[in-house]
Short mmCIF file of C-alpha atoms and ligand atoms in Angstrom, two decimals:
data_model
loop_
_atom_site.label_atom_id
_atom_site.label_comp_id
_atom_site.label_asym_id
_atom_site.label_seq_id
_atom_site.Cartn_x
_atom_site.Cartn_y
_atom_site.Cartn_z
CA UNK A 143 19.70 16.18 2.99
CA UNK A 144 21.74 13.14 2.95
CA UNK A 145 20.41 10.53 5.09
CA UNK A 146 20.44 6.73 5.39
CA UNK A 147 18.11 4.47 7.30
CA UNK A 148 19.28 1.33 9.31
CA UNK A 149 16.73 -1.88 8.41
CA UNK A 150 14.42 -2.60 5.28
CA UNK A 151 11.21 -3.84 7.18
CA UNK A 152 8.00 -1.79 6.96
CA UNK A 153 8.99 0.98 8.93
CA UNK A 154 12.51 1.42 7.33
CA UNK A 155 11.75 0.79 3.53
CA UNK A 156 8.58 3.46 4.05
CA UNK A 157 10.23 5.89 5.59
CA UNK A 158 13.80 5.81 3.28
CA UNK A 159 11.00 5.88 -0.02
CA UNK A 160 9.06 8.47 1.36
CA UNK A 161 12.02 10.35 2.41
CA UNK A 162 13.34 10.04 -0.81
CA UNK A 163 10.04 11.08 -2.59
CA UNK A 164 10.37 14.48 -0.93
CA UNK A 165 13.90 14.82 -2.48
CA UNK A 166 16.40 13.76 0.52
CA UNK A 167 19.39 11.43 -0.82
CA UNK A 168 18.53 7.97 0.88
CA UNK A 169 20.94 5.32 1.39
CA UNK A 170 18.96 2.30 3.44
CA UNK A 171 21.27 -0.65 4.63
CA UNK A 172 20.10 -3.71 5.26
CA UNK A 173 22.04 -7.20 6.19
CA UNK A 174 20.41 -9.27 4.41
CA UNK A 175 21.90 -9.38 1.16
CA UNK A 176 19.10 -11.17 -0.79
CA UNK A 177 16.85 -8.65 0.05
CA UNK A 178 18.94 -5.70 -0.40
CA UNK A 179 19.60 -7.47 -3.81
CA UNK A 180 15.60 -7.93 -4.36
CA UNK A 181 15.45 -3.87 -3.39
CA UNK A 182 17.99 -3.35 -5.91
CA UNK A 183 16.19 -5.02 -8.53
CA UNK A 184 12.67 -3.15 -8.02
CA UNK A 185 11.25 -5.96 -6.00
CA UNK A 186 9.74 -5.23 -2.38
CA UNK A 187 9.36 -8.15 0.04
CA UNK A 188 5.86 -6.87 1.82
CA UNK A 189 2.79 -5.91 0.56
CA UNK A 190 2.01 -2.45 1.33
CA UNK A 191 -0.20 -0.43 -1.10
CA UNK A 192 1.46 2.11 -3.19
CA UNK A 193 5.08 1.42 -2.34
CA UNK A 194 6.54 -0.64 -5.05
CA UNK A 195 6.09 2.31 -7.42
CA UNK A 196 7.51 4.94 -4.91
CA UNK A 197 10.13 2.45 -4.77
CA UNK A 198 11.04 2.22 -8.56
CA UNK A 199 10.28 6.11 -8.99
CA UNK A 200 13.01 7.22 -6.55
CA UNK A 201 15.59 4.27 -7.26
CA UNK A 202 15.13 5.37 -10.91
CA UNK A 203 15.75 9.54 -9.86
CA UNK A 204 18.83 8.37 -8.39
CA UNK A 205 17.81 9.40 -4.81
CA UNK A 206 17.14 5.64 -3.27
CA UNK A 207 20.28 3.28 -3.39
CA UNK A 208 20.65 0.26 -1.13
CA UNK A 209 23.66 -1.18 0.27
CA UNK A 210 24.85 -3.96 3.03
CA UNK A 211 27.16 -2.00 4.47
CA UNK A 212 26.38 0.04 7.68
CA UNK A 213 29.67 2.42 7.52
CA UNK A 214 28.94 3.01 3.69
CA UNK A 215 25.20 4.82 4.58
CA UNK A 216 26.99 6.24 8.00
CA UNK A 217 29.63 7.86 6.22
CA UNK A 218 27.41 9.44 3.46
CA UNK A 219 24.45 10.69 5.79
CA UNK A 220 24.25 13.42 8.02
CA UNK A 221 21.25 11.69 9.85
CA UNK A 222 20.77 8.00 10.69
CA UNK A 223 17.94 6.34 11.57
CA UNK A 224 17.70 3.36 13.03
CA UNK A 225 15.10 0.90 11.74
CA UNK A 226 15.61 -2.17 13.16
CA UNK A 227 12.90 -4.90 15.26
CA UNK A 228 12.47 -4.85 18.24
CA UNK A 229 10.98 -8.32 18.82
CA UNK A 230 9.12 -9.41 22.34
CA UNK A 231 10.91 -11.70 24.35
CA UNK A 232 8.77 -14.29 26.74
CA UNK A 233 8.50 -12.30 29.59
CA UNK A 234 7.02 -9.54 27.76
CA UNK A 235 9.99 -6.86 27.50
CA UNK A 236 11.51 -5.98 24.32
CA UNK A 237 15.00 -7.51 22.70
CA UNK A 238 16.98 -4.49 21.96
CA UNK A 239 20.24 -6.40 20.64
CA UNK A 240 19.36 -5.81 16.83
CA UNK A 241 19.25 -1.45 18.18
CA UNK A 242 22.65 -2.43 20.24
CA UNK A 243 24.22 -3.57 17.16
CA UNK A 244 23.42 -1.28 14.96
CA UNK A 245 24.90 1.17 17.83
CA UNK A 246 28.23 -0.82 17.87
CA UNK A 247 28.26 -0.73 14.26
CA UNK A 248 27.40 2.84 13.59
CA UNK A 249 30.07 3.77 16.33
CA UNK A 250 32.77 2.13 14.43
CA UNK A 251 31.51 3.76 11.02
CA UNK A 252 31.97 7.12 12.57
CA UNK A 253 34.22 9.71 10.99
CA UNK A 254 32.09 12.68 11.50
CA UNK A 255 29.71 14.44 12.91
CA UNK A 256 26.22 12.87 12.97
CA UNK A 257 22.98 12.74 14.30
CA UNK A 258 21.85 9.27 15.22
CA UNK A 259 17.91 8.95 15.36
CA UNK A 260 16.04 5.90 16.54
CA UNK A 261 13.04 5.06 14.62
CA UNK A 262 12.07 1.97 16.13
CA UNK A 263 9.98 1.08 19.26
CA UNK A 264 11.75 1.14 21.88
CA UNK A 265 11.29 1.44 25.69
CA UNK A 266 11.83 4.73 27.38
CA UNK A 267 15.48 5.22 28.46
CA UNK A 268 16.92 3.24 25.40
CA UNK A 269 18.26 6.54 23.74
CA UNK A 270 19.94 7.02 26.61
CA UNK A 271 21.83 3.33 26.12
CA UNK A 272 21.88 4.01 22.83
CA UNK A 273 24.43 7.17 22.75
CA UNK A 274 25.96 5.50 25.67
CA UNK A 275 27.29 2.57 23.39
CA UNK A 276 28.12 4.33 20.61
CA UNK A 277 30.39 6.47 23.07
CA UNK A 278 31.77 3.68 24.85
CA UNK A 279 32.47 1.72 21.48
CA UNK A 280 33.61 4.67 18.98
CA UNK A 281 37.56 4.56 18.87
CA UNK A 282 37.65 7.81 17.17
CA UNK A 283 37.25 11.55 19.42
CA UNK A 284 33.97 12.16 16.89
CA UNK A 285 30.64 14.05 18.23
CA UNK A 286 27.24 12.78 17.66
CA UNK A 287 24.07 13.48 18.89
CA UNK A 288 20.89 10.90 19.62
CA UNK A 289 17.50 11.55 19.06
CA UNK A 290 13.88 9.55 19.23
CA UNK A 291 11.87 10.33 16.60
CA UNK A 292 9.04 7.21 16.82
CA UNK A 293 7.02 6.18 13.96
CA UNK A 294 3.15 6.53 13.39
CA UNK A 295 2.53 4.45 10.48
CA UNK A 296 -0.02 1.82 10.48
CA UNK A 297 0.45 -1.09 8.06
CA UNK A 298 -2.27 -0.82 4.57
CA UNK A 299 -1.83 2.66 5.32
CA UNK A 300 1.95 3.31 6.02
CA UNK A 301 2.66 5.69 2.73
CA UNK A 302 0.09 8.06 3.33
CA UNK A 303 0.77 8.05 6.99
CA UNK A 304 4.28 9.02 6.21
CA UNK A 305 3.71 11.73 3.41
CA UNK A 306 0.24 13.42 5.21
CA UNK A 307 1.42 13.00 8.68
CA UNK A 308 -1.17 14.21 12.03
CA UNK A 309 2.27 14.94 13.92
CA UNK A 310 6.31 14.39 14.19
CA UNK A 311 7.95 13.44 17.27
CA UNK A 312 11.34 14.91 17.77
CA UNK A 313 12.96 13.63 21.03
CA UNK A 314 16.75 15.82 21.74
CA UNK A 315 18.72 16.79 24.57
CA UNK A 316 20.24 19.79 22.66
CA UNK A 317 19.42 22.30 20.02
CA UNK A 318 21.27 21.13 17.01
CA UNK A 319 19.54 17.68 16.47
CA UNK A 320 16.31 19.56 16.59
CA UNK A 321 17.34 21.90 13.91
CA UNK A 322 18.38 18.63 11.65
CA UNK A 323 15.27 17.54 12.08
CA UNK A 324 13.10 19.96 11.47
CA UNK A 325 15.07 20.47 8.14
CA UNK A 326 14.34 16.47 7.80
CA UNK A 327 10.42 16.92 8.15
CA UNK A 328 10.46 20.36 6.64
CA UNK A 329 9.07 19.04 3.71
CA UNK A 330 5.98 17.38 5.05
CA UNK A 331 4.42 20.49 6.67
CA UNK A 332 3.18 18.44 9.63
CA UNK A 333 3.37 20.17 13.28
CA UNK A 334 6.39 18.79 14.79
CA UNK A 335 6.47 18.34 18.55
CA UNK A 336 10.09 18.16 20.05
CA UNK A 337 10.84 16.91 23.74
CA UNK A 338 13.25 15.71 25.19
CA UNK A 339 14.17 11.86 24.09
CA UNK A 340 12.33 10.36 27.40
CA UNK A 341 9.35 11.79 26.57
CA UNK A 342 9.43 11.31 22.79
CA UNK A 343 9.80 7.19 23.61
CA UNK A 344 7.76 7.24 26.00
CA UNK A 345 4.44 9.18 23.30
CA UNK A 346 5.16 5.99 20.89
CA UNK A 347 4.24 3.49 24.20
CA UNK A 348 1.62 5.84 24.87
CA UNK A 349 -0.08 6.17 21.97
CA UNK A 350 -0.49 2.64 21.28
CA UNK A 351 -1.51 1.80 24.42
CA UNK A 352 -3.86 4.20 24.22
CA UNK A 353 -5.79 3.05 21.02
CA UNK A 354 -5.42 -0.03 21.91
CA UNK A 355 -7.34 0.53 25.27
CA UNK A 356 -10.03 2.49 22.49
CA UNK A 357 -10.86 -0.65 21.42
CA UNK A 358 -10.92 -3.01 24.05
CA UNK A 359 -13.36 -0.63 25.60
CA UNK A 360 -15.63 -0.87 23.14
CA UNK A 361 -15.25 -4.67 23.12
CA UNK A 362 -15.80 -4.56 26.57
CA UNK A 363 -18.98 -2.30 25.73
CA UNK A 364 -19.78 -4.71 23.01
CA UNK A 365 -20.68 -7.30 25.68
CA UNK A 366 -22.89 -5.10 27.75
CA UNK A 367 -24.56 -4.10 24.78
CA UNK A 368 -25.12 -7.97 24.05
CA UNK A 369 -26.64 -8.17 27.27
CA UNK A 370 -28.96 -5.50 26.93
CA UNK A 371 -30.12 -6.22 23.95
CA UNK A 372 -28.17 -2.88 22.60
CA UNK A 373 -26.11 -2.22 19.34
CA UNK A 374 -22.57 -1.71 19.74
CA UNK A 375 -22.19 0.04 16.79
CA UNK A 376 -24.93 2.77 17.12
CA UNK A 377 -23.39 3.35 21.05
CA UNK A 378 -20.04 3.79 19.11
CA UNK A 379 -21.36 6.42 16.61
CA UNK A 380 -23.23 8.28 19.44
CA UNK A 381 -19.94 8.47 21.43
CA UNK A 382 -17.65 8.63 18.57
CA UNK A 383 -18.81 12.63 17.48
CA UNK A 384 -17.98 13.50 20.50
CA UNK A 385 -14.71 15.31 19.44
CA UNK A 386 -13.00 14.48 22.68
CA UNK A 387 -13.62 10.69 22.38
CA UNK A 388 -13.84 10.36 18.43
CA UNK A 389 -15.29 7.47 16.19
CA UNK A 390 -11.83 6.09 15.17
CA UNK A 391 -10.82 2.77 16.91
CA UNK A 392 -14.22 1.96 18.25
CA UNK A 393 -14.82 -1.01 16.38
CA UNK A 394 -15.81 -3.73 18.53
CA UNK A 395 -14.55 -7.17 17.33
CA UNK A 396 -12.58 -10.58 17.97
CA UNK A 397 -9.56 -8.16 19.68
CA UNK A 398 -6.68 -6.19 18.20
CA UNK A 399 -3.90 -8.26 16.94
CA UNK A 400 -0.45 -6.84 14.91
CA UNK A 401 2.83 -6.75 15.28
CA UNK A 402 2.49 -3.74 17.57
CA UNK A 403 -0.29 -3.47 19.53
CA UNK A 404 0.52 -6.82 21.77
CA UNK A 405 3.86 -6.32 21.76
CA UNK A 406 4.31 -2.74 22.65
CA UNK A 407 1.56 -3.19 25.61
CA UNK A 408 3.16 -5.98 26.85
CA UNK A 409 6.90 -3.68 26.74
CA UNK A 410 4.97 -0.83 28.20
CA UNK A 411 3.27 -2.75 31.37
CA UNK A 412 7.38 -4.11 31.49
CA UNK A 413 9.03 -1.36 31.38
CA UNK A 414 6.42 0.50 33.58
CA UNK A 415 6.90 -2.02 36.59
CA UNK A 416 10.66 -2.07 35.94
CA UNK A 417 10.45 1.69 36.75
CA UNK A 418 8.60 1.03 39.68
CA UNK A 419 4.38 1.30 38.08
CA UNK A 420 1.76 -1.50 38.27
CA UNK A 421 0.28 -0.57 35.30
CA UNK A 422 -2.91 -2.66 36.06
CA UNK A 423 -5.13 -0.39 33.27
CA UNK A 424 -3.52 -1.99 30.30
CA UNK A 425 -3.25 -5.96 32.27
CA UNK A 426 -7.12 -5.27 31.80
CA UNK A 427 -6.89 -4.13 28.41
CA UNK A 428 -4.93 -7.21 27.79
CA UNK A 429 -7.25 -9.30 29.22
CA UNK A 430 -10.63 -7.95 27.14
CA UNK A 431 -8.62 -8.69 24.21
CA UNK A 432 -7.61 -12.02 25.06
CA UNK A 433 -11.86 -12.36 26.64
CA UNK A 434 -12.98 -11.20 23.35
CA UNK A 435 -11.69 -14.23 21.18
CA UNK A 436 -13.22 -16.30 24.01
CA UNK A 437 -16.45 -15.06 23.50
CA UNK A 438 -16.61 -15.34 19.73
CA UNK A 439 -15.45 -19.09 20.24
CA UNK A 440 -18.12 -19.84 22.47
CA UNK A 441 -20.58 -18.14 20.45
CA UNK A 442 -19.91 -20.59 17.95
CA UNK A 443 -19.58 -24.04 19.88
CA UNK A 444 -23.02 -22.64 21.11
CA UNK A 445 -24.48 -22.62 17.74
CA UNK A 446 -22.64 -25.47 16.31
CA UNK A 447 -22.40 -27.66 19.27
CA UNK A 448 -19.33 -29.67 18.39
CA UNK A 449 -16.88 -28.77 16.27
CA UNK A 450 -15.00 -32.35 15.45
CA UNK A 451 -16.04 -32.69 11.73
CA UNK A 452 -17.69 -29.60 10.92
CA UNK A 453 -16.25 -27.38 8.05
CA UNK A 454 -15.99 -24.01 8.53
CA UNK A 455 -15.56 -21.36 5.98
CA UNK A 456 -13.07 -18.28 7.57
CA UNK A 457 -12.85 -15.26 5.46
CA UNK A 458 -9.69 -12.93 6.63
CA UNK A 459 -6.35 -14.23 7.56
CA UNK A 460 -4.29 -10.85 7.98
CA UNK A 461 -4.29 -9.11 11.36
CA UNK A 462 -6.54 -6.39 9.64
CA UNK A 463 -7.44 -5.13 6.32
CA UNK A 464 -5.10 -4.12 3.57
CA UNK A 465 -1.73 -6.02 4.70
CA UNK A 466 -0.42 -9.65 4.21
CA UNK A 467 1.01 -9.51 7.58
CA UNK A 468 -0.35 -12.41 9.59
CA UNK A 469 1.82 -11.66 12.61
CA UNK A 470 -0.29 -11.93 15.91
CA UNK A 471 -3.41 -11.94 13.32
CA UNK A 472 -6.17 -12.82 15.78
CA UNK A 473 -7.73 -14.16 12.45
CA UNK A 474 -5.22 -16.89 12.49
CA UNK A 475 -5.37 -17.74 16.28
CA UNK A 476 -9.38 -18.37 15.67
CA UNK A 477 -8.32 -20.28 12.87
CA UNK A 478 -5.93 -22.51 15.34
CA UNK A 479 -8.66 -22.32 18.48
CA UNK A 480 -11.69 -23.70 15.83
CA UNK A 481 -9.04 -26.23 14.28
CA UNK A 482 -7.81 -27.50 17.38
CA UNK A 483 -11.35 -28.70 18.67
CA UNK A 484 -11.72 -30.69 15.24
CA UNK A 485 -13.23 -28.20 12.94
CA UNK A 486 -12.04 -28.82 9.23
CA UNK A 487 -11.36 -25.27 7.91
CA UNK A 488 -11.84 -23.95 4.32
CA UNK A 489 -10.01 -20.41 4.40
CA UNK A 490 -9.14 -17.18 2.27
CA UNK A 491 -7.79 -13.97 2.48
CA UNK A 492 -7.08 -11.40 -0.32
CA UNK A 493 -3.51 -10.41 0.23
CA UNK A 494 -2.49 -12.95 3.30
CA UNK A 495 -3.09 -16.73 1.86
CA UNK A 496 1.21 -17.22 1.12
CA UNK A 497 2.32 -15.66 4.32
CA UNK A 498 -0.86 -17.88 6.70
CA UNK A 499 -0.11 -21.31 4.71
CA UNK A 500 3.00 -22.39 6.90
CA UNK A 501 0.60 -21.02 10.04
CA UNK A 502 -1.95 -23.18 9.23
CA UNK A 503 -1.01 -26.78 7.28
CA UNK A 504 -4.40 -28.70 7.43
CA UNK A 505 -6.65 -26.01 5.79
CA UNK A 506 -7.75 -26.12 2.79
CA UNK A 507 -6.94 -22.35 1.04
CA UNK A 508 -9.08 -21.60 -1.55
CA UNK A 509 -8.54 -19.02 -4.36
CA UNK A 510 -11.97 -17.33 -4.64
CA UNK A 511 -13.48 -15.91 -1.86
CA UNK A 512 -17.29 -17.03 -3.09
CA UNK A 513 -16.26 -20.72 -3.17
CA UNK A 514 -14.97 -20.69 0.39
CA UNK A 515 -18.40 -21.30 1.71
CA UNK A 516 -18.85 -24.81 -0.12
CA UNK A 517 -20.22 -27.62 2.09
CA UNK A 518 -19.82 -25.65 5.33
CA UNK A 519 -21.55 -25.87 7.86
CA UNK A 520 -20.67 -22.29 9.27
CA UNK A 521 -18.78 -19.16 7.28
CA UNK A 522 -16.68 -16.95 10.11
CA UNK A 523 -15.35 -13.61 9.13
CA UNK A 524 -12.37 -13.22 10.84
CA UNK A 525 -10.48 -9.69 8.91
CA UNK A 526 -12.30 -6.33 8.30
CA UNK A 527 -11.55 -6.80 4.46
CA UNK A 528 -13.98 -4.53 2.93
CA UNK A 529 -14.84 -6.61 -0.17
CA UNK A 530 -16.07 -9.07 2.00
CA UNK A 531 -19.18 -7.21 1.93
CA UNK A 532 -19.08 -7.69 -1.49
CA UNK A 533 -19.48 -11.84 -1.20
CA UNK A 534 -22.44 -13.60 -3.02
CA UNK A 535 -24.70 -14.55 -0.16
CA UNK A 536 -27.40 -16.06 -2.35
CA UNK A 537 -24.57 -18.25 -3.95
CA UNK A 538 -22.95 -18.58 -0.73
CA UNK A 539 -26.10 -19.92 1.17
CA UNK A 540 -27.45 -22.52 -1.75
CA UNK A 541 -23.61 -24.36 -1.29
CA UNK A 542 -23.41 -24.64 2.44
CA UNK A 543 -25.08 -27.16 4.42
CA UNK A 544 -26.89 -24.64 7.05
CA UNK A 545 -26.90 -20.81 6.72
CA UNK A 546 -24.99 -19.92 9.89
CA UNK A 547 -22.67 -16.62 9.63
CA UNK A 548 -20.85 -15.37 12.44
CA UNK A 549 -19.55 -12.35 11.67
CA UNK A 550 -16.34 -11.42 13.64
CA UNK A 551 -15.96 -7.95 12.66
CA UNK A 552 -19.90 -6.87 12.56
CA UNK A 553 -19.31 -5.95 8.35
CA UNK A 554 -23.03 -6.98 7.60
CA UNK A 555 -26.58 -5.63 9.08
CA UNK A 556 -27.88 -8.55 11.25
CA UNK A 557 -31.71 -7.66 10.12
CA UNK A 558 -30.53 -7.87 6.56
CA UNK A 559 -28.67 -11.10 6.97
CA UNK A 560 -32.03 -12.22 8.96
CA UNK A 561 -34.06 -11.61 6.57
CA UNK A 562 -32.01 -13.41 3.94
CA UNK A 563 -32.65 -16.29 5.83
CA UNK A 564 -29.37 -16.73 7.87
CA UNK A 565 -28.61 -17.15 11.34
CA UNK A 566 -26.49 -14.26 11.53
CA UNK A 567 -24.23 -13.56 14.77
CA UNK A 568 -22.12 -10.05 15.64
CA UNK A 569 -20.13 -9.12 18.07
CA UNK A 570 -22.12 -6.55 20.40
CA UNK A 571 -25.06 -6.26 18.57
C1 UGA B 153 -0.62 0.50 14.88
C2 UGA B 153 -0.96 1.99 15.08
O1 UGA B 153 -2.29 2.25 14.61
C3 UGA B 153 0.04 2.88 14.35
O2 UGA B 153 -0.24 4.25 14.62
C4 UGA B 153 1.45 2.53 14.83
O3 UGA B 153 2.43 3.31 14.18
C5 UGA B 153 1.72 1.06 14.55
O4 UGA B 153 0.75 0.28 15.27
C6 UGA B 153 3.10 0.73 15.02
O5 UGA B 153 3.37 0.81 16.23
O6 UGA B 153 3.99 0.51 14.19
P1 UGA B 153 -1.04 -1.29 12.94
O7 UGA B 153 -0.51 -2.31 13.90
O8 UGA B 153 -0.53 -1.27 11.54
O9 UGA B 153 -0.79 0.21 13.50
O10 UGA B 153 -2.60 -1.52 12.86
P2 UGA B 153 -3.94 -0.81 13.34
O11 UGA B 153 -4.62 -0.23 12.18
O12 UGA B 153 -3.69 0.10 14.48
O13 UGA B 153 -4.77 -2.07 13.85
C7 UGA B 153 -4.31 -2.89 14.93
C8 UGA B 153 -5.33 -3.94 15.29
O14 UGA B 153 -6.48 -3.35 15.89
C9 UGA B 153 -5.85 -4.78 14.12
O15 UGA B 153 -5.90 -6.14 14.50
C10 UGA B 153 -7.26 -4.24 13.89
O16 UGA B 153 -8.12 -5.20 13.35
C11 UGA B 153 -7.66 -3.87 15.31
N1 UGA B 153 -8.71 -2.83 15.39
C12 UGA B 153 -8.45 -1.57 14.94
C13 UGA B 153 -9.95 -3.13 15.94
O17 UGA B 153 -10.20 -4.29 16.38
N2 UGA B 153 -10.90 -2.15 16.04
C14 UGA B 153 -10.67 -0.88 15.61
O18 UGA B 153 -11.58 -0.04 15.73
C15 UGA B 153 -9.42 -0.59 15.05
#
């Protein structure tokens, strides 16, 4: 099929590749011209494993192009999607101008039939505004139908997410779209649940929300378990093969962080009241998070007593493992929180050291992650990086001024790390 995809940032560039990888023709418009020039070139402006080369392989086949111009990928698609951000605004609901552009600009581009399918986060009720606009702002008598069709992908992860995906959401209000789109996905063999477009926005809020409570109830269990004198992680694993509650998500920690998770349960508590819903289960769920960087704080101001002059070694600056995305990293707000009582910070992170430097001026970023623990008087891990298990404790110990490890994201066995001779902290264990 011919399709073209609205916005280059993860979700867009994935999806257009992987799209194209299947064999669709796939035109993705951006409005940035440096970066569609970058695109052009073979460059990609994020890290995200295996999608440079999916990039090159399908711009070389002939079935990737990118453009600046809207009406040039309208008016050689039969589907667009709609890829743009959907940033937070202060009060917690979502800024859909970038999606109401796009709208006005697609309606002028319109010459024939289409089907007009919004990718991007959105609250429920935005398709609706959506084909409203481009109605109200197409000068030409052309049909077109809307549909939701919310993404699934989760940063480090986002090609495989896309090619192997669990499920498709197809959100319509007639038949036709819904036949598009299963041609669309055909390729993918993935169940593919359609709805109506309500419902379809309203699974992406829900879903989110949903993990997102996962692990701030374990974090919340975490802290029990620290008061009991229980392990977090062996409650997890007992729970977790229970098929109905599963082991995914269940790692307790210092919070979730992301560009989505904060954002889209702030938009969903907003959008929930707006409809007339206190939706007091995810305030909570806000607050654990928020509780759970508290805790790990004061767990080490009870340690280290003051921080004013102490150096501290923090491993992890991405939100999670396998991105450079430092957006809403709860790595970096730990980093802030420990620098702003006086701590002097030595820090590195595998894929996220270019993107956190602006973040954070006065650290000091060092290039190898076993030299980050020189003269400190405390090493933090902060991101679930799994080579961090990998670091030389023997070396790390002989160049730090007291063995103290607090491990943010529980990656070590505290009677290992005992018996090596540090004073080891976890969260919920
Ligand atoms: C999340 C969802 O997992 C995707 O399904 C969704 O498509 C995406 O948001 C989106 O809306 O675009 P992502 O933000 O990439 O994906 O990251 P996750 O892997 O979900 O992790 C989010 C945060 O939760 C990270 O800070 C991670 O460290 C934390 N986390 C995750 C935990 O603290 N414990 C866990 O057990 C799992």
């Amino acid at each position: 099929m011919q399709l073209s995809i609205i916005g280059t940032g993860y979700v867009g560039l994935v999806t257009g590749t992987c799209f194209a990888e299947v064999g669709h023709q796939v035109i993705c418009v951006d409005n940035d011209a440096n970066k569609v020039k970058m695109l052009q070139a073979g460059g990609i402006p994020i890290y995200e494993p295996g999608l440079e080369d999916l990039v090159q392989k399908n711009v070389a086949a002939g079935r990737l192009k990118f453009t600046s111009s809207t009406a040039e990928g309208v008016q050689n698609s039969d589907v667009v999607f709609i890829a743009v951000p959907t940033p937070p605004q202060v009060d917690g609901s979502v800024d859909l101008s970038y999606i109401e552009r796009v709208a006005r600009d697609i309606a002028a581009a319109l010459t024939s039939y289409k089907i007009i399918v919004d990718k991007s986060t959105v609250p429920v009720k935005t398709g609706e505004k959506v084909a409203e606009t481009i109605k109200r702002y197409c000068t030409s008598k052309v049909e077109f139908d809307v549909v939701s069709n919310p993404e699934f992908l989760r940063e480090g992860f986002a090609v495989g997410d896309l090619m192997k995906p669990d499920r498709v959401v197809v959100g319509v209000a007639s038949p036709r779209p819904a036949a598009a789109m299963r041609e669309v996905y055909a390729p993918f063999n993935a169940p593919i649940i359609v709805t109506d477009i309500n419902s379809a926005e309203l699974i992406k809020h829900a879903a989110n929300s949903f993990l997102a409570l996962k692990i701030s109830y374990i974090n919340a269990i975490a802290n029990v378990c620290e008061a009991a004198g229980a392990n977090v992680q062996e409650v997890a694993n007992g729970i977790g093969l229970d098929e109905r509650i599963g082991r995914r998500f269940l790692n307790a920690g210092i919070g979730f962080g992301g560009s989505c998770f904060p954002k889209d349960l702030s938009a969903f508590i907003k959008i929930a009241e707006q409809i007339g819903y206190d939706f007091k289960l995810l305030k909570e769920v806000q607050r654990i998070n928020a509780d759970q960087m508290e805790r790990f704080v004061k767990k080490i101001t009870d340690t280290l007593w003051v921080l004013k002059d102490k150096k501290i070694g923090v491993l992890g600056l991405a939100f999670k493992q396998n991105t450079d995305d430092v957006r809403s990293s709860p790595a970096i707000d730990l980093c802030l929180r420990l620098a702003k009582d006086g701590a002097a910070l030595r820090v590195y992170d595998p894929k996220a050291m270019e993107k956190a430097r602006p973040l954070l001026p006065n650290a000091t970023f060092v290039a190898d992650m076993n030299a980050v623990a020189e003269g400190c008087d405390a090493l933090v891990i902060a991101t679930e990086w799994d080579e961090f298990k990998q670091i030389d404790l023997a070396r790390a110990k002989k160049i730090m001024t007291a063995p103290i490890f607090f491990d943010g994201r529980n990656l070590f066995d505290p009677a290992e790390m005992e018996k090596l001779g540090w004073i080891y902290k976890s969260v919920g264990r």
